[in-house]
Amino acid sequence: MENYNPDVDAAVRRITEKMDCVSDRSKDKIPYRTIDGVHNDLSESDINWWTNGFWPGIQWLLYHETGDGKYAAIARNAEKKLDRCFEEFYGIHHDAGFMWLLSAAADYRLTGDRDAKRRALHAANLLAGRFNPAGNFIRAWNGTDNSGWAIIDCMMNLALLYWASEETGDPRYRRIAECHADTTSSCFVRPDGSVRHIVIFDSENSGMIEELGGQGYAKGSSWTRGQAWGIYGFTISWKHTRKKLYLETARKIADYFISQIPDDSLIPADFCQPQLPHLEDSLAAAIAACGMIELSRELGKEGALYLDTAKRMLGALLEKRCCWKKETDGILERCTAAYHHQEKEINIIYGDYFLMEGVFKLKGNDIFLW
Ligand code: GLY
């Protein structure tokens, strides 16, 4: 097993130097990915896309790290563009959490801006409105035949509901989040600690109907990013509720994940994928590392294994999967959106977000936005 030990100061320096240039170049965009090294822009073409909070999130991380107001201005620019989602309404989905936690809620946390608070509370209400009491789950997407669909990724969106209860003193949001987390723990997590990506519930009469492979290799497989969302998501639920079930579930998924990590510490797109083609997902590594660092913080001495593993995965990414050339817009390479997606192993914006979050966590002066 190769033991990568990240040089955190060097990583922070490289990130801040590169992002100083990239942020100036992409200041009017909301990027999803790079194409030939250049950020694309979804602000006109797909304002409802679920990753649209990560660009402002990156800017808030940089603002917190450097104190430079230019990053706050770029983040606010994107936050305001997201208002179109509220106006158009029909495109909003459960990833309201990802979109507004890292934009408006981050703005409010860092600056106290009242407009930002209003936006984040509005988003929390829209997310809470997706709860179905018949099956105790939050509906993932819109459409005519998916009223019973829920996905593991939603564990991250719950953070917006916890924040809304903490901010308003109204327990409704937290209660909805707990119902969804309970259902996820019982219906998504398998006995060995691996997790399903999509579960279909009976949206009228409750009960699980079936699982789907979703963005993973196949039904019954272990899409690594889903495992990573589970580790981080249940840790977040534990942090906000202190409900033991969530801590135990996070550990169970993390232990399974650790048992599957290859010797080079680079994470495949699915732990059950065939040997060829060998697809990597650097996103899964970065997200799982962030989740494991938070888990280790919760567990003190008992959490040493999770911290060591996080360092190993981030170290491998920093050494082998990062592009530090200032002329290109992306940093983290070999991110796979979905196992069967046509475009594999590309740079995707939330890879850069979680890489930065992880490095700033290791530095120890991070801000917790979840
Ligand atoms: N939330 C969808 C994904 O992880 O790609």
mmCIF file with all atom_site columns, N, CA and C in Angstrom, residues 170-216:
data_model
loop_
_atom_site.group_PDB
_atom_site.id
_atom_site.type_symbol
_atom_site.label_atom_id
_atom_site.label_alt_id
_atom_site.label_comp_id
_atom_site.label_asym_id
_atom_site.label_entity_id
_atom_site.label_seq_id
_atom_site.pdbx_PDB_ins_code
_atom_site.Cartn_x
_atom_site.Cartn_y
_atom_site.Cartn_z
_atom_site.occupancy
_atom_site.B_iso_or_equiv
_atom_site.pdbx_formal_charge
_atom_site.auth_seq_id
_atom_site.auth_comp_id
_atom_site.auth_asym_id
_atom_site.auth_atom_id
_atom_site.pdbx_PDB_model_num
ATOM 1   N N  . ASP A 1 170 ? -37.254 26.589 14.173  1.00 0.00 ? 170 ASP A N  1
ATOM 2   C CA . ASP A 1 170 ? -38.417 25.787 13.794  1.00 0.00 ? 170 ASP A CA 1
ATOM 3   C C  . ASP A 1 170 ? -37.944 24.349 13.496  1.00 0.00 ? 170 ASP A C  1
ATOM 4   N N  . PRO A 1 171 ? -38.410 23.355 14.276  1.00 0.00 ? 171 PRO A N  1
ATOM 5   C CA . PRO A 1 171 ? -37.878 21.993 14.105  1.00 0.00 ? 171 PRO A CA 1
ATOM 6   C C  . PRO A 1 171 ? -38.343 21.272 12.845  1.00 0.00 ? 171 PRO A C  1
ATOM 7   N N  . ARG A 1 172 ? -39.303 21.830 12.098  1.00 0.00 ? 172 ARG A N  1
ATOM 8   C CA . ARG A 1 172 ? -39.870 21.077 10.956  1.00 0.00 ? 172 ARG A CA 1
ATOM 9   C C  . ARG A 1 172 ? -38.798 20.589 9.981   1.00 0.00 ? 172 ARG A C  1
ATOM 10  N N  . TYR A 1 173 ? -37.874 21.475 9.655   1.00 0.00 ? 173 TYR A N  1
ATOM 11  C CA . TYR A 1 173 ? -36.858 21.125 8.647   1.00 0.00 ? 173 TYR A CA 1
ATOM 12  C C  . TYR A 1 173 ? -35.998 19.963 9.140   1.00 0.00 ? 173 TYR A C  1
ATOM 13  N N  . ARG A 1 174 ? -35.557 20.065 10.395  1.00 0.00 ? 174 ARG A N  1
ATOM 14  C CA . ARG A 1 174 ? -34.711 18.999 10.958  1.00 0.00 ? 174 ARG A CA 1
ATOM 15  C C  . ARG A 1 174 ? -35.485 17.685 11.023  1.00 0.00 ? 174 ARG A C  1
ATOM 16  N N  . ARG A 1 175 ? -36.786 17.760 11.385  1.00 0.00 ? 175 ARG A N  1
ATOM 17  C CA . ARG A 1 175 ? -37.572 16.523 11.496  1.00 0.00 ? 175 ARG A CA 1
ATOM 18  C C  . ARG A 1 175 ? -37.693 15.834 10.140  1.00 0.00 ? 175 ARG A C  1
ATOM 19  N N  . ILE A 1 176 ? -37.875 16.628 9.101   1.00 0.00 ? 176 ILE A N  1
ATOM 20  C CA . ILE A 1 176 ? -37.945 16.054 7.743   1.00 0.00 ? 176 ILE A CA 1
ATOM 21  C C  . ILE A 1 176 ? -36.603 15.408 7.386   1.00 0.00 ? 176 ILE A C  1
ATOM 22  N N  . ALA A 1 177 ? -35.523 16.126 7.704   1.00 0.00 ? 177 ALA A N  1
ATOM 23  C CA . ALA A 1 177 ? -34.186 15.586 7.394   1.00 0.00 ? 177 ALA A CA 1
ATOM 24  C C  . ALA A 1 177 ? -33.969 14.262 8.120   1.00 0.00 ? 177 ALA A C  1
ATOM 25  N N  . GLU A 1 178 ? -34.371 14.203 9.388   1.00 0.00 ? 178 GLU A N  1
ATOM 26  C CA . GLU A 1 178 ? -34.172 12.955 10.155  1.00 0.00 ? 178 GLU A CA 1
ATOM 27  C C  . GLU A 1 178 ? -35.003 11.809 9.564   1.00 0.00 ? 178 GLU A C  1
ATOM 28  N N  . CYS A 1 179 ? -36.235 12.105 9.161   1.00 0.00 ? 179 CYS A N  1
ATOM 29  C CA . CYS A 1 179 ? -37.062 11.037 8.549   1.00 0.00 ? 179 CYS A CA 1
ATOM 30  C C  . CYS A 1 179 ? -36.356 10.483 7.315   1.00 0.00 ? 179 CYS A C  1
ATOM 31  N N  . HIS A 1 180 ? -35.838 11.395 6.483   1.00 0.00 ? 180 HIS A N  1
ATOM 32  C CA . HIS A 1 180 ? -35.167 10.939 5.259   1.00 0.00 ? 180 HIS A CA 1
ATOM 33  C C  . HIS A 1 180 ? -33.891 10.154 5.596   1.00 0.00 ? 180 HIS A C  1
ATOM 34  N N  . ALA A 1 181 ? -33.147 10.636 6.585   1.00 0.00 ? 181 ALA A N  1
ATOM 35  C CA . ALA A 1 181 ? -31.896 9.946  6.954   1.00 0.00 ? 181 ALA A CA 1
ATOM 36  C C  . ALA A 1 181 ? -32.206 8.553  7.523   1.00 0.00 ? 181 ALA A C  1
ATOM 37  N N  . ASP A 1 182 ? -33.262 8.435  8.316   1.00 0.00 ? 182 ASP A N  1
ATOM 38  C CA . ASP A 1 182 ? -33.651 7.117  8.862   1.00 0.00 ? 182 ASP A CA 1
ATOM 39  C C  . ASP A 1 182 ? -33.988 6.153  7.721   1.00 0.00 ? 182 ASP A C  1
ATOM 40  N N  . THR A 1 183 ? -34.789 6.655  6.764   1.00 0.00 ? 183 THR A N  1
ATOM 41  C CA . THR A 1 183 ? -35.166 5.806  5.625   1.00 0.00 ? 183 THR A CA 1
ATOM 42  C C  . THR A 1 183 ? -33.927 5.401  4.828   1.00 0.00 ? 183 THR A C  1
ATOM 43  N N  . THR A 1 184 ? -33.013 6.342  4.640   1.00 0.00 ? 184 THR A N  1
ATOM 44  C CA . THR A 1 184 ? -31.799 6.045  3.867   1.00 0.00 ? 184 THR A CA 1
ATOM 45  C C  . THR A 1 184 ? -30.959 4.991  4.580   1.00 0.00 ? 184 THR A C  1
ATOM 46  N N  . SER A 1 185 ? -30.862 5.135  5.911   1.00 0.00 ? 185 SER A N  1
ATOM 47  C CA . SER A 1 185 ? -30.066 4.159  6.658   1.00 0.00 ? 185 SER A CA 1
ATOM 48  C C  . SER A 1 185 ? -30.662 2.754  6.514   1.00 0.00 ? 185 SER A C  1
ATOM 49  N N  . SER A 1 186 ? -32.003 2.655  6.546   1.00 0.00 ? 186 SER A N  1
ATOM 50  C CA . SER A 1 186 ? -32.582 1.305  6.508   1.00 0.00 ? 186 SER A CA 1
ATOM 51  C C  . SER A 1 186 ? -32.739 0.751  5.093   1.00 0.00 ? 186 SER A C  1
ATOM 52  N N  . CYS A 1 187 ? -32.914 1.621  4.093   1.00 0.00 ? 187 CYS A N  1
ATOM 53  C CA . CYS A 1 187 ? -33.220 1.104  2.745   1.00 0.00 ? 187 CYS A CA 1
ATOM 54  C C  . CYS A 1 187 ? -32.075 1.215  1.731   1.00 0.00 ? 187 CYS A C  1
ATOM 55  N N  . PHE A 1 188 ? -31.089 2.050  1.999   1.00 0.00 ? 188 PHE A N  1
ATOM 56  C CA . PHE A 1 188 ? -29.987 2.200  1.033   1.00 0.00 ? 188 PHE A CA 1
ATOM 57  C C  . PHE A 1 188 ? -28.739 1.431  1.444   1.00 0.00 ? 188 PHE A C  1
ATOM 58  N N  . VAL A 1 189 ? -28.526 1.293  2.751   1.00 0.00 ? 189 VAL A N  1
ATOM 59  C CA . VAL A 1 189 ? -27.256 0.724  3.218   1.00 0.00 ? 189 VAL A CA 1
ATOM 60  C C  . VAL A 1 189 ? -27.411 -0.794 3.346   1.00 0.00 ? 189 VAL A C  1
ATOM 61  N N  . ARG A 1 190 ? -26.554 -1.517 2.632   1.00 0.00 ? 190 ARG A N  1
ATOM 62  C CA . ARG A 1 190 ? -26.631 -2.985 2.647   1.00 0.00 ? 190 ARG A CA 1
ATOM 63  C C  . ARG A 1 190 ? -25.899 -3.530 3.872   1.00 0.00 ? 190 ARG A C  1
ATOM 64  N N  . PRO A 1 191 ? -26.135 -4.792 4.217   1.00 0.00 ? 191 PRO A N  1
ATOM 65  C CA . PRO A 1 191 ? -25.496 -5.361 5.413   1.00 0.00 ? 191 PRO A CA 1
ATOM 66  C C  . PRO A 1 191 ? -23.968 -5.251 5.415   1.00 0.00 ? 191 PRO A C  1
ATOM 67  N N  . ASP A 1 192 ? -23.317 -5.280 4.218   1.00 0.00 ? 192 ASP A N  1
ATOM 68  C CA . ASP A 1 192 ? -21.842 -5.195 4.200   1.00 0.00 ? 192 ASP A CA 1
ATOM 69  C C  . ASP A 1 192 ? -21.325 -3.758 4.255   1.00 0.00 ? 192 ASP A C  1
ATOM 70  N N  . GLY A 1 193 ? -22.240 -2.769 4.314   1.00 0.00 ? 193 GLY A N  1
ATOM 71  C CA . GLY A 1 193 ? -21.806 -1.371 4.391   1.00 0.00 ? 193 GLY A CA 1
ATOM 72  C C  . GLY A 1 193 ? -21.761 -0.675 3.041   1.00 0.00 ? 193 GLY A C  1
ATOM 73  N N  . SER A 1 194 ? -21.972 -1.406 1.955   1.00 0.00 ? 194 SER A N  1
ATOM 74  C CA . SER A 1 194 ? -22.060 -0.742 0.650   1.00 0.00 ? 194 SER A CA 1
ATOM 75  C C  . SER A 1 194 ? -23.442 -0.098 0.525   1.00 0.00 ? 194 SER A C  1
ATOM 76  N N  . VAL A 1 195 ? -23.560 0.902  -0.379  1.00 0.00 ? 195 VAL A N  1
ATOM 77  C CA . VAL A 1 195 ? -24.854 1.577  -0.503  1.00 0.00 ? 195 VAL A CA 1
ATOM 78  C C  . VAL A 1 195 ? -25.387 1.550  -1.929  1.00 0.00 ? 195 VAL A C  1
ATOM 79  N N  . ARG A 1 196 ? -26.694 1.584  -2.002  1.00 0.00 ? 196 ARG A N  1
ATOM 80  C CA . ARG A 1 196 ? -27.380 1.668  -3.305  1.00 0.00 ? 196 ARG A CA 1
ATOM 81  C C  . ARG A 1 196 ? -27.360 3.123  -3.770  1.00 0.00 ? 196 ARG A C  1
ATOM 82  N N  . HIS A 1 197 ? -27.446 3.329  -5.089  1.00 0.00 ? 197 HIS A N  1
ATOM 83  C CA . HIS A 1 197 ? -27.544 4.716  -5.561  1.00 0.00 ? 197 HIS A CA 1
ATOM 84  C C  . HIS A 1 197 ? -28.998 5.187  -5.555  1.00 0.00 ? 197 HIS A C  1
ATOM 85  N N  . ILE A 1 198 ? -29.866 4.464  -6.294  1.00 0.00 ? 198 ILE A N  1
ATOM 86  C CA . ILE A 1 198 ? -31.262 4.900  -6.403  1.00 0.00 ? 198 ILE A CA 1
ATOM 87  C C  . ILE A 1 198 ? -32.159 3.839  -5.766  1.00 0.00 ? 198 ILE A C  1
ATOM 88  N N  . VAL A 1 199 ? -33.119 4.292  -4.952  1.00 0.00 ? 199 VAL A N  1
ATOM 89  C CA . VAL A 1 199 ? -34.155 3.383  -4.449  1.00 0.00 ? 199 VAL A CA 1
ATOM 90  C C  . VAL A 1 199 ? -35.506 3.952  -4.871  1.00 0.00 ? 199 VAL A C  1
ATOM 91  N N  . ILE A 1 200 ? -36.360 3.068  -5.390  1.00 0.00 ? 200 ILE A N  1
ATOM 92  C CA . ILE A 1 200 ? -37.717 3.488  -5.749  1.00 0.00 ? 200 ILE A CA 1
ATOM 93  C C  . ILE A 1 200 ? -38.671 3.050  -4.646  1.00 0.00 ? 200 ILE A C  1
ATOM 94  N N  . PHE A 1 201 ? -39.401 4.035  -4.104  1.00 0.00 ? 201 PHE A N  1
ATOM 95  C CA . PHE A 1 201 ? -40.398 3.741  -3.066  1.00 0.00 ? 201 PHE A CA 1
ATOM 96  C C  . PHE A 1 201 ? -41.793 3.799  -3.663  1.00 0.00 ? 201 PHE A C  1
ATOM 97  N N  . ASP A 1 202 ? -42.727 3.154  -2.972  1.00 0.00 ? 202 ASP A N  1
ATOM 98  C CA . ASP A 1 202 ? -44.139 3.299  -3.308  1.00 0.00 ? 202 ASP A CA 1
ATOM 99  C C  . ASP A 1 202 ? -44.577 4.651  -2.748  1.00 0.00 ? 202 ASP A C  1
ATOM 100 N N  . SER A 1 203 ? -44.848 5.598  -3.642  1.00 0.00 ? 203 SER A N  1
ATOM 101 C CA . SER A 1 203 ? -45.080 6.973  -3.174  1.00 0.00 ? 203 SER A CA 1
ATOM 102 C C  . SER A 1 203 ? -46.492 7.189  -2.635  1.00 0.00 ? 203 SER A C  1
ATOM 103 N N  . GLU A 1 204 ? -47.357 6.185  -2.732  1.00 0.00 ? 204 GLU A N  1
ATOM 104 C CA . GLU A 1 204 ? -48.707 6.289  -2.170  1.00 0.00 ? 204 GLU A CA 1
ATOM 105 C C  . GLU A 1 204 ? -48.840 5.496  -0.878  1.00 0.00 ? 204 GLU A C  1
ATOM 106 N N  . ASN A 1 205 ? -48.195 4.315  -0.849  1.00 0.00 ? 205 ASN A N  1
ATOM 107 C CA . ASN A 1 205 ? -48.455 3.393  0.265   1.00 0.00 ? 205 ASN A CA 1
ATOM 108 C C  . ASN A 1 205 ? -47.228 3.038  1.084   1.00 0.00 ? 205 ASN A C  1
ATOM 109 N N  . SER A 1 206 ? -46.132 3.676  0.848   1.00 0.00 ? 206 SER A N  1
ATOM 110 C CA . SER A 1 206 ? -44.847 3.438  1.514   1.00 0.00 ? 206 SER A CA 1
ATOM 111 C C  . SER A 1 206 ? -44.244 2.087  1.138   1.00 0.00 ? 206 SER A C  1
ATOM 112 N N  . GLY A 1 207 ? -43.007 1.881  1.540   1.00 0.00 ? 207 GLY A N  1
ATOM 113 C CA . GLY A 1 207 ? -42.313 0.624  1.226   1.00 0.00 ? 207 GLY A CA 1
ATOM 114 C C  . GLY A 1 207 ? -41.411 0.779  0.014   1.00 0.00 ? 207 GLY A C  1
ATOM 115 N N  . MET A 1 208 ? -40.308 0.011  0.061   1.00 0.00 ? 208 MET A N  1
ATOM 116 C CA . MET A 1 208 ? -39.338 0.057  -1.032  1.00 0.00 ? 208 MET A CA 1
ATOM 117 C C  . MET A 1 208 ? -39.768 -0.882 -2.158  1.00 0.00 ? 208 MET A C  1
ATOM 118 N N  . ILE A 1 209 ? -39.693 -0.436 -3.404  1.00 0.00 ? 209 ILE A N  1
ATOM 119 C CA . ILE A 1 209 ? -40.075 -1.293 -4.535  1.00 0.00 ? 209 ILE A CA 1
ATOM 120 C C  . ILE A 1 209 ? -38.834 -1.983 -5.113  1.00 0.00 ? 209 ILE A C  1
ATOM 121 N N  . GLU A 1 210 ? -37.814 -1.181 -5.445  1.00 0.00 ? 210 GLU A N  1
ATOM 122 C CA . GLU A 1 210 ? -36.595 -1.789 -6.002  1.00 0.00 ? 210 GLU A CA 1
ATOM 123 C C  . GLU A 1 210 ? -35.432 -0.811 -5.961  1.00 0.00 ? 210 GLU A C  1
ATOM 124 N N  . GLU A 1 211 ? -34.218 -1.325 -6.193  1.00 0.00 ? 211 GLU A N  1
ATOM 125 C CA . GLU A 1 211 ? -33.061 -0.444 -6.335  1.00 0.00 ? 211 GLU A CA 1
ATOM 126 C C  . GLU A 1 211 ? -32.659 -0.388 -7.804  1.00 0.00 ? 211 GLU A C  1
ATOM 127 N N  . LEU A 1 212 ? -31.990 0.712  -8.175  1.00 0.00 ? 212 LEU A N  1
ATOM 128 C CA . LEU A 1 212 ? -31.443 0.842  -9.528  1.00 0.00 ? 212 LEU A CA 1
ATOM 129 C C  . LEU A 1 212 ? -29.947 1.135  -9.433  1.00 0.00 ? 212 LEU A C  1
ATOM 130 N N  . GLY A 1 213 ? -29.227 0.787  -10.474 1.00 0.00 ? 213 GLY A N  1
ATOM 131 C CA . GLY A 1 213 ? -27.769 1.012  -10.473 1.00 0.00 ? 213 GLY A CA 1
ATOM 132 C C  . GLY A 1 213 ? -27.387 2.475  -10.614 1.00 0.00 ? 213 GLY A C  1
ATOM 133 N N  . GLY A 1 214 ? -28.271 3.291  -11.196 1.00 0.00 ? 214 GLY A N  1
ATOM 134 C CA . GLY A 1 214 ? -28.010 4.723  -11.325 1.00 0.00 ? 214 GLY A CA 1
ATOM 135 C C  . GLY A 1 214 ? -26.709 5.024  -12.053 1.00 0.00 ? 214 GLY A C  1
ATOM 136 N N  . GLN A 1 215 ? -25.858 5.829  -11.436 1.00 0.00 ? 215 GLN A N  1
ATOM 137 C CA . GLN A 1 215 ? -24.610 6.246  -12.083 1.00 0.00 ? 215 GLN A CA 1
ATOM 138 C C  . GLN A 1 215 ? -23.482 5.221  -11.903 1.00 0.00 ? 215 GLN A C  1
ATOM 139 N N  . GLY A 1 216 ? -23.801 4.119  -11.229 1.00 0.00 ? 216 GLY A N  1
ATOM 140 C CA . GLY A 1 216 ? -22.798 3.085  -11.018 1.00 0.00 ? 216 GLY A CA 1
ATOM 141 C C  . GLY A 1 216 ? -22.755 2.087  -12.167 1.00 0.00 ? 216 GLY A C  1
#
